Tab-separated table of C-alpha atoms and ligand atoms in Angstrom:
chain	number	residue	atom	x	y	z
A	1	MET	CA	50.736	114.822	63.751
A	2	ALA	CA	49.686	111.150	63.265
A	3	ARG	CA	50.819	108.805	65.945
A	4	LYS	CA	53.790	106.597	64.960
A	5	LYS	CA	53.190	102.872	64.415
A	6	ILE	CA	55.650	100.565	66.112
A	7	ALA	CA	55.848	96.797	65.361
A	8	LEU	CA	57.352	94.463	67.943
A	9	ILE	CA	58.280	91.090	66.409
A	10	GLY	CA	58.356	88.591	69.250
A	11	GLY	CA	55.858	88.789	72.112
A	12	GLY	CA	57.935	87.068	74.795
A	13	GLN	CA	59.603	88.583	77.849
A	14	ILE	CA	61.216	91.597	76.286
A	15	GLY	CA	58.339	92.059	73.842
A	16	GLY	CA	55.970	92.439	76.623
A	17	VAL	CA	57.982	94.984	78.507
A	18	LEU	CA	58.539	96.941	75.390
A	19	THR	CA	54.875	97.142	74.826
A	20	GLN	CA	54.242	98.371	78.285
A	21	LEU	CA	57.026	100.992	78.087
A	22	ILE	CA	55.918	102.273	74.632
A	23	ALA	CA	52.323	102.706	76.090
A	24	GLN	CA	53.443	104.425	79.333
A	25	LYS	CA	55.678	106.822	77.390
A	26	GLN	CA	53.097	107.178	74.618
A	27	LEU	CA	55.669	106.751	71.913
A	28	GLY	CA	53.149	105.279	69.436
A	29	ASP	CA	50.617	102.615	68.560
A	30	VAL	CA	51.868	99.040	68.905
A	31	VAL	CA	51.436	95.866	66.952
A	32	LEU	CA	52.865	92.999	69.008
A	33	PHE	CA	53.502	90.048	66.704
A	34	ASP	CA	54.178	86.564	67.753
A	35	ILE	CA	53.821	83.100	65.995
A	36	VAL	CA	52.251	81.726	69.240
A	37	GLU	CA	48.455	82.188	68.922
A	38	ASP	CA	46.711	84.368	71.488
A	39	LEU	CA	49.965	85.208	73.354
A	40	PRO	CA	50.458	88.749	71.847
A	41	GLN	CA	46.631	89.349	72.057
A	42	GLY	CA	46.679	88.406	75.752
A	43	LYS	CA	49.618	90.679	76.435
A	44	THR	CA	48.284	93.679	74.665
A	45	LEU	CA	44.816	93.342	76.150
A	46	ASP	CA	46.376	93.025	79.696
A	47	ILE	CA	48.537	96.167	79.069
A	48	ALA	CA	45.654	98.173	77.424
A	49	GLU	CA	43.442	97.349	80.529
A	50	ALA	CA	46.094	99.474	82.606
A	51	SER	CA	45.524	102.553	80.305
A	52	ARG	CA	42.951	104.192	82.647
A	53	VAL	CA	45.395	103.766	85.563
A	54	ASP	CA	48.572	104.719	83.839
A	55	GLY	CA	46.824	107.347	81.663
A	56	PHE	CA	48.032	106.376	78.239
A	57	ASP	CA	46.124	106.709	75.034
A	58	VAL	CA	47.649	104.589	72.364
A	59	ASN	CA	46.315	101.460	70.467
A	60	LEU	CA	47.720	98.148	71.387
A	61	LYS	CA	47.100	95.114	69.138
A	62	GLY	CA	48.210	91.456	69.183
A	63	ALA	CA	48.883	89.920	65.967
A	64	ASN	CA	49.864	86.557	64.290
A	65	GLU	CA	50.050	87.674	60.768
A	66	TYR	CA	52.612	89.866	59.295
A	67	LYS	CA	50.010	91.857	57.344
A	68	ASP	CA	49.028	93.583	60.478
A	69	ILE	CA	52.483	95.516	60.840
A	70	ALA	CA	51.862	97.160	57.433
A	71	GLY	CA	53.068	100.655	57.442
A	72	SER	CA	55.077	100.553	60.592
A	73	ASP	CA	57.606	103.321	61.226
A	74	LEU	CA	59.731	101.444	63.538
A	75	VAL	CA	60.071	97.718	64.080
A	76	ILE	CA	61.922	96.204	67.152
A	77	ILE	CA	62.758	92.409	66.968
A	78	THR	CA	63.002	89.971	69.930
A	79	ALA	CA	61.881	86.945	68.058
A	80	GLY	CA	64.170	84.001	68.949
A	81	LEU	CA	65.376	81.974	71.761
A	82	PRO	CA	66.962	83.409	74.934
A	83	ARG	CA	69.886	81.712	76.585
A	84	LYS	CA	69.502	79.206	79.423
A	85	PRO	CA	72.230	78.711	82.189
A	86	GLY	CA	75.469	77.303	80.672
A	87	MET	CA	74.731	78.591	77.203
A	88	SER	CA	76.625	81.253	75.407
A	89	ARG	CA	74.893	83.785	73.054
A	90	ASP	CA	76.609	82.001	70.132
A	91	ASP	CA	74.859	78.700	70.881
A	92	LEU	CA	71.561	80.323	69.768
A	93	LEU	CA	73.034	80.879	66.379
A	94	VAL	CA	71.322	78.246	64.181
A	95	THR	CA	67.837	78.433	65.841
A	96	ASN	CA	67.686	82.168	65.875
A	97	ALA	CA	69.132	82.637	62.290
A	98	LYS	CA	66.202	80.418	60.993
A	99	ILE	CA	63.784	82.627	63.011
A	100	MET	CA	65.470	85.936	61.874
A	101	LYS	CA	65.383	84.982	58.175
A	102	SER	CA	61.630	84.536	58.216
A	103	VAL	CA	61.190	87.721	60.288
A	104	ALA	CA	63.227	89.740	57.817
A	105	GLU	CA	61.194	88.385	54.994
A	106	GLY	CA	57.927	89.336	56.820
A	107	VAL	CA	59.146	92.870	57.631
A	108	LYS	CA	60.431	93.452	53.995
A	109	GLU	CA	57.129	92.546	52.658
A	110	PHE	CA	54.854	94.466	54.981
A	111	ALA	CA	57.023	97.329	56.538
A	112	PRO	CA	59.553	98.145	53.738
A	113	ASN	CA	60.092	101.617	54.983
A	114	ALA	CA	60.663	100.974	58.595
A	115	ILE	CA	63.723	101.636	60.656
A	116	VAL	CA	64.727	98.430	62.489
A	117	ILE	CA	66.205	97.714	65.940
A	118	ILE	CA	67.128	94.096	66.537
A	119	ILE	CA	67.578	92.573	70.020
A	120	SER	CA	67.771	88.816	69.347
A	121	ASN	CA	70.904	87.079	70.087
A	122	PRO	CA	73.591	86.442	68.851
A	123	LEU	CA	73.082	90.130	68.323
A	124	ASP	CA	75.741	91.285	65.856
A	125	ALA	CA	75.138	88.112	63.565
A	126	MET	CA	71.404	88.565	63.767
A	127	VAL	CA	71.571	92.374	62.717
A	128	THR	CA	73.930	91.271	59.744
A	129	LEU	CA	71.415	88.649	58.722
A	130	PHE	CA	68.325	90.881	58.838
A	131	GLN	CA	70.061	93.393	56.684
A	132	LYS	CA	71.235	90.822	54.249
A	133	VAL	CA	67.821	89.083	53.719
A	134	SER	CA	65.766	92.435	53.868
A	135	GLY	CA	68.163	94.289	51.673
A	136	PHE	CA	67.130	97.502	53.899
A	137	PRO	CA	69.623	100.372	53.700
A	138	THR	CA	72.371	99.733	56.429
A	139	HIS	CA	71.694	103.054	58.326
A	140	LYS	CA	68.098	101.908	58.895
A	141	VAL	CA	69.074	98.508	60.542
A	142	MET	CA	70.708	98.393	63.860
A	143	GLY	CA	71.169	96.369	67.000
A	144	GLN	CA	70.516	97.078	70.727
A	145	ALA	CA	73.324	95.793	72.965
A	146	GLY	CA	75.700	98.775	73.816
A	147	VAL	CA	73.100	100.797	75.647
A	148	LEU	CA	72.411	97.951	77.895
A	149	ASP	CA	76.188	96.896	78.382
A	150	SER	CA	76.873	100.517	79.078
A	151	SER	CA	74.139	100.871	81.556
A	152	ARG	CA	75.336	97.796	83.330
A	153	PHE	CA	78.894	99.244	83.414
A	154	SER	CA	77.532	102.552	84.799
A	155	THR	CA	75.451	100.916	87.428
A	156	PHE	CA	78.486	98.955	88.758
A	157	ILE	CA	80.533	102.272	88.795
A	158	ALA	CA	77.712	104.041	90.605
A	159	TRP	CA	77.426	101.409	93.300
A	160	GLU	CA	81.261	101.323	93.791
A	161	LEU	CA	81.478	105.169	94.034
A	162	GLY	CA	78.385	105.778	96.011
A	163	ILE	CA	77.285	108.445	93.539
A	164	SER	CA	74.049	108.627	91.634
A	165	VAL	CA	74.212	106.502	88.436
A	166	LYS	CA	72.578	109.649	86.729
A	167	ASP	CA	75.946	111.385	86.793
A	168	ILE	CA	77.902	108.330	85.447
A	169	ASN	CA	78.831	108.353	81.767
A	170	ALA	CA	80.492	105.056	80.553
A	171	MET	CA	80.392	103.331	77.171
A	172	VAL	CA	80.908	99.765	76.002
A	173	LEU	CA	81.934	99.153	72.356
A	174	GLY	CA	82.483	96.086	70.243
A	175	GLY	CA	80.450	92.967	69.742
A	176	HIS	CA	77.719	91.772	72.184
A	177	GLY	CA	79.768	88.958	73.635
A	178	ASP	CA	82.474	88.118	76.143
A	179	THR	CA	84.990	90.209	74.103
A	180	MET	CA	82.954	93.461	74.459
A	181	VAL	CA	85.047	96.582	75.190
A	182	PRO	CA	84.054	98.782	78.235
A	183	LEU	CA	85.940	101.924	77.813
A	184	VAL	CA	87.696	102.662	81.046
A	185	ARG	CA	89.597	105.799	79.966
A	186	TYR	CA	86.441	107.524	78.792
A	187	ALA	CA	84.262	106.594	81.743
A	188	ASN	CA	83.589	109.693	84.003
A	189	VAL	CA	81.357	111.234	86.576
A	190	ASN	CA	80.100	114.433	85.216
A	191	GLY	CA	83.443	114.876	83.418
A	192	VAL	CA	85.703	113.664	86.239
A	193	PRO	CA	87.471	110.400	85.200
A	194	VAL	CA	86.193	107.404	87.139
A	195	MET	CA	89.838	106.130	87.527
A	196	GLU	CA	90.674	109.455	89.243
A	197	MET	CA	87.688	108.918	91.515
A	198	LEU	CA	88.793	105.364	92.377
A	199	GLU	CA	92.431	106.472	93.114
A	200	ARG	CA	91.171	109.105	95.544
A	201	LYS	CA	88.870	106.677	97.193
A	202	TYR	CA	91.517	103.964	97.562
A	203	LYS	CA	94.672	106.188	97.658
A	204	ASP	CA	96.447	103.338	95.778
A	205	ALA	CA	96.713	103.191	91.945
A	206	ALA	CA	97.024	99.397	91.949
A	207	LYS	CA	94.004	98.753	94.128
A	208	ALA	CA	91.958	101.269	91.971
A	209	LYS	CA	92.858	99.309	88.847
A	210	GLU	CA	92.044	96.038	90.564
A	211	VAL	CA	88.490	97.370	91.431
A	212	MET	CA	87.986	98.765	87.828
A	213	ASP	CA	89.181	95.492	86.371
A	214	ALA	CA	86.475	93.656	88.461
A	215	MET	CA	83.933	96.045	87.223
A	216	VAL	CA	84.936	95.517	83.622
A	217	GLN	CA	84.862	91.847	84.093
A	218	ARG	CA	81.420	91.882	85.797
A	219	THR	CA	80.111	93.980	82.855
A	220	LYS	CA	81.314	91.539	80.150
A	221	MET	CA	79.658	88.701	82.174
A	222	ALA	CA	76.592	90.679	83.267
A	223	GLY	CA	74.121	88.793	80.911
A	224	GLY	CA	75.340	85.474	82.178
A	225	GLU	CA	75.078	86.637	85.827
A	226	VAL	CA	71.349	87.282	85.349
A	227	VAL	CA	70.690	84.114	83.328
A	228	LYS	CA	72.225	82.040	86.149
A	229	LEU	CA	69.853	83.645	88.527
A	230	LEU	CA	66.756	83.447	86.552
A	231	LYS	CA	67.348	79.950	85.295
A	232	THR	CA	64.604	79.908	82.602
A	233	GLY	CA	65.670	82.750	80.342
A	234	SER	CA	67.746	85.979	80.101
A	235	ALA	CA	67.489	89.471	81.109
A	236	PHE	CA	64.349	91.301	79.909
A	237	TYR	CA	63.558	94.501	81.832
A	238	SER	CA	66.886	96.138	81.137
A	239	PRO	CA	67.207	95.085	77.481
A	240	ALA	CA	63.605	96.503	76.815
A	241	SER	CA	64.485	99.785	78.540
A	242	SER	CA	67.653	100.012	76.484
A	243	ALA	CA	65.895	99.492	73.118
A	244	ILE	CA	63.264	102.178	74.273
A	245	ALA	CA	66.028	104.659	74.608
A	246	MET	CA	67.120	104.040	71.011
A	247	ALA	CA	63.593	103.957	69.738
A	248	ALA	CA	62.824	107.286	71.435
A	249	SER	CA	65.815	108.934	70.036
A	250	ILE	CA	64.701	107.848	66.543
A	251	LEU	CA	60.888	108.542	66.843
A	252	LEU	CA	61.510	111.848	68.528
A	253	ASP	CA	64.526	112.710	66.431
A	254	GLU	CA	66.442	113.347	69.679
A	255	LYS	CA	69.871	112.685	67.925
A	256	ARG	CA	71.294	111.080	71.154
A	257	LEU	CA	74.691	109.653	71.046
A	258	LEU	CA	74.135	106.033	71.954
A	259	PRO	CA	76.410	102.928	71.735
A	260	THR	CA	74.740	101.080	68.730
A	261	CYS	CA	75.482	97.930	66.761
A	262	ALA	CA	75.820	99.825	63.531
A	263	TYR	CA	77.237	99.042	59.972
A	264	LEU	CA	80.801	100.277	59.553
A	265	ASN	CA	82.304	101.548	56.350
A	266	GLY	CA	85.902	101.915	57.438
A	267	GLU	CA	85.320	103.594	60.812
A	268	PHE	CA	87.362	102.187	63.527
A	269	SER	CA	89.246	100.345	60.882
A	270	VAL	CA	86.278	98.042	60.222
A	271	ASP	CA	84.819	97.663	56.921
A	272	GLY	CA	81.548	95.939	56.137
A	273	TYR	CA	80.570	94.527	59.412
A	274	TYR	CA	78.047	95.397	62.143
A	275	VAL	CA	79.779	96.351	65.472
A	276	GLY	CA	78.925	98.370	68.574
A	277	VAL	CA	80.078	101.914	68.253
A	278	PRO	CA	78.916	105.365	69.397
A	279	ALA	CA	76.290	106.544	66.958
A	280	VAL	CA	73.958	109.519	66.634
A	281	LEU	CA	70.213	108.156	66.281
A	282	GLY	CA	67.648	110.357	64.783
A	283	GLU	CA	64.581	110.200	62.448
A	284	ASN	CA	66.883	108.692	59.625
A	285	GLY	CA	68.099	105.854	61.782
A	286	VAL	CA	71.922	105.785	62.221
A	287	GLU	CA	72.752	109.277	61.159
A	288	ARG	CA	76.440	109.401	62.098
A	289	ILE	CA	79.080	107.303	63.670
A	290	ILE	CA	81.443	109.127	66.040
A	291	GLU	CA	85.007	107.737	65.841
A	292	LEU	CA	86.860	108.019	69.028
A	293	SER	CA	90.607	108.000	69.275
A	294	LEU	CA	91.476	104.806	70.908
A	295	ASP	CA	94.895	104.107	72.381
A	296	ALA	CA	96.695	100.933	71.449
A	297	GLU	CA	95.226	98.723	74.105
A	298	GLU	CA	91.683	99.939	73.376
A	299	GLN	CA	92.085	99.495	69.567
A	300	SER	CA	93.541	95.998	70.160
A	301	ALA	CA	90.667	95.059	72.460
A	302	LEU	CA	88.221	96.321	69.724
A	303	ASP	CA	90.007	94.467	67.002
A	304	ASN	CA	89.745	91.302	69.125
A	305	SER	CA	85.981	91.886	69.582
A	306	VAL	CA	85.550	92.522	65.850
A	307	ALA	CA	87.378	89.302	65.074
A	308	ALA	CA	84.927	87.470	67.142
A	309	VAL	CA	81.996	89.064	65.325
A	310	LYS	CA	83.466	88.229	61.857
A	311	SER	CA	84.099	84.733	62.975
A	312	LEU	CA	80.458	84.232	64.040
A	313	VAL	CA	79.164	85.890	60.862
A	314	GLU	CA	81.427	83.553	58.735
A	315	ASP	CA	80.121	80.511	60.657
A	316	MET	CA	76.569	81.706	59.893
A	317	GLU	CA	77.357	82.069	56.117
A	318	ARG	CA	79.049	78.687	56.143
A	319	LEU	CA	75.702	77.266	57.513
A	320	GLY	CA	73.992	78.779	54.508
A	321	PHE	CA	72.368	81.904	55.975
B	1	A3D	P1	61.269	84.942	74.878
B	1	A3D	O1	60.533	85.361	76.092
B	1	A3D	O2	61.582	83.498	74.623
B	1	A3D	O3	60.582	85.547	73.600
B	1	A3D	C1	60.934	85.378	72.300
B	1	A3D	C2	59.614	85.210	71.671
B	1	A3D	O4	59.879	84.998	70.247
B	1	A3D	C3	58.648	84.077	71.947
B	1	A3D	O5	57.413	84.560	72.390
B	1	A3D	C4	58.529	83.261	70.722
B	1	A3D	O6	57.189	82.725	70.502
B	1	A3D	C5	58.813	84.291	69.660
B	1	A3D	N1	59.202	83.711	68.325
B	1	A3D	C6	59.894	82.472	68.141
B	1	A3D	N2	60.004	82.396	66.769
B	1	A3D	C7	59.493	83.460	66.293
B	1	A3D	C8	59.120	83.798	64.885
B	1	A3D	N3	59.581	83.106	63.882
B	1	A3D	N4	58.510	84.949	64.615
B	1	A3D	C9	58.096	85.620	65.658
B	1	A3D	N5	58.232	85.407	66.920
B	1	A3D	C10	58.877	84.233	67.206
B	1	A3D	O7	62.728	85.563	74.783
B	1	A3D	P2	63.206	87.055	75.324
B	1	A3D	O8	62.119	88.160	75.070
B	1	A3D	O9	63.508	87.045	76.894
B	1	A3D	O10	64.535	87.384	74.506
B	1	A3D	C11	64.221	87.577	73.083
B	1	A3D	C12	65.733	87.555	72.432
B	1	A3D	O11	66.419	88.797	72.855
B	1	A3D	C13	66.714	86.297	72.735
B	1	A3D	O12	67.197	85.827	71.481
B	1	A3D	C14	67.631	86.771	73.698
B	1	A3D	O13	68.845	86.046	73.627
B	1	A3D	C15	67.815	88.253	73.327
B	1	A3D	N6	68.366	89.076	74.249
B	1	A3D	C16	69.229	90.038	73.778
B	1	A3D	C17	69.712	91.037	74.691
B	1	A3D	C18	70.728	92.060	74.135
B	1	A3D	O14	71.027	92.978	74.894
B	1	A3D	C19	71.140	91.941	72.788
B	1	A3D	C20	69.448	90.944	76.041
B	1	A3D	C21	68.595	89.970	76.510
B	1	A3D	C22	68.053	89.075	75.597
């Protein structure tokens, strides 16, 4: 079987880690594209020179021209500015929309059959714009946010309970912003509800709720917490790992159920917008969306998050994108 070809558009912090992870996991050959001359060539050379030590056997190539991504099976996009301390993701809208428009045109011309995962912020708006400009089928264009937000939520739960994170299952839905919706009721430790574990630990329902509320709040603000510490940019190891989980599910047709920024046609009462929801990812991209039953409070939190996504998309359209 021929090796898959993966194009990474954006050779910055996340692009570099994506390249290394794809190589180490031997998911396919990589073309790392950036507008900065020599940067992607330098990163791919550096990573390739670890191939003997790491024991991987894939081709890694740096590129400054879109023609080099021709024939890619999968494209992962990180082109765009990251946040600096004090910025919201939405502050990146105008700059990154201009970049995303040019990226969509390049990908459309040279990799018209690819499945596309977008990471650039503001995420939900950038996914919407890419799909609009490229005209790609909606199920072949998606965004990475929920895998990371859910991993952050799971990590905090694991630390709180003193139980391996491998046994924590927790999902975050909605837009990738402060209105995201960590699903408390569905969070579990190998099937046992996390709230039940917290109530057992504290022997006090009010205290358990207080602890959970704090974890929910930390999850919503987790990106900003890292930005504040790094000072020069935003998280990059965990976003790269999260996109790789999605990429592997697509390339290996694993059909994992992953929270994905996916196009909704009426699911969760949302029509015609990209929002984070549980989706089955396989060789055809977003193959199914799994509608959960939400209680009134959860549905209203999701509606609120969807409203924030809609408002940002409308702002973007008013700006002519
Ligand atoms: P950074 O290290 O600055 O890399 C971005 C790269 O994009 C740079 O190397 C630029 O040269 C390149 N670039 C700029 N314009 C273009 C263009 N027109 N075509 C191709 N490449 C271009 O940033 P990063 O890797 O840390 O972050 C990349 C993006 O991901 C930012 O928008 C972040 O906000 C976003 N991000 C998203 C998440 C999510 O979970 C959704 C998490 C963390 C970061």
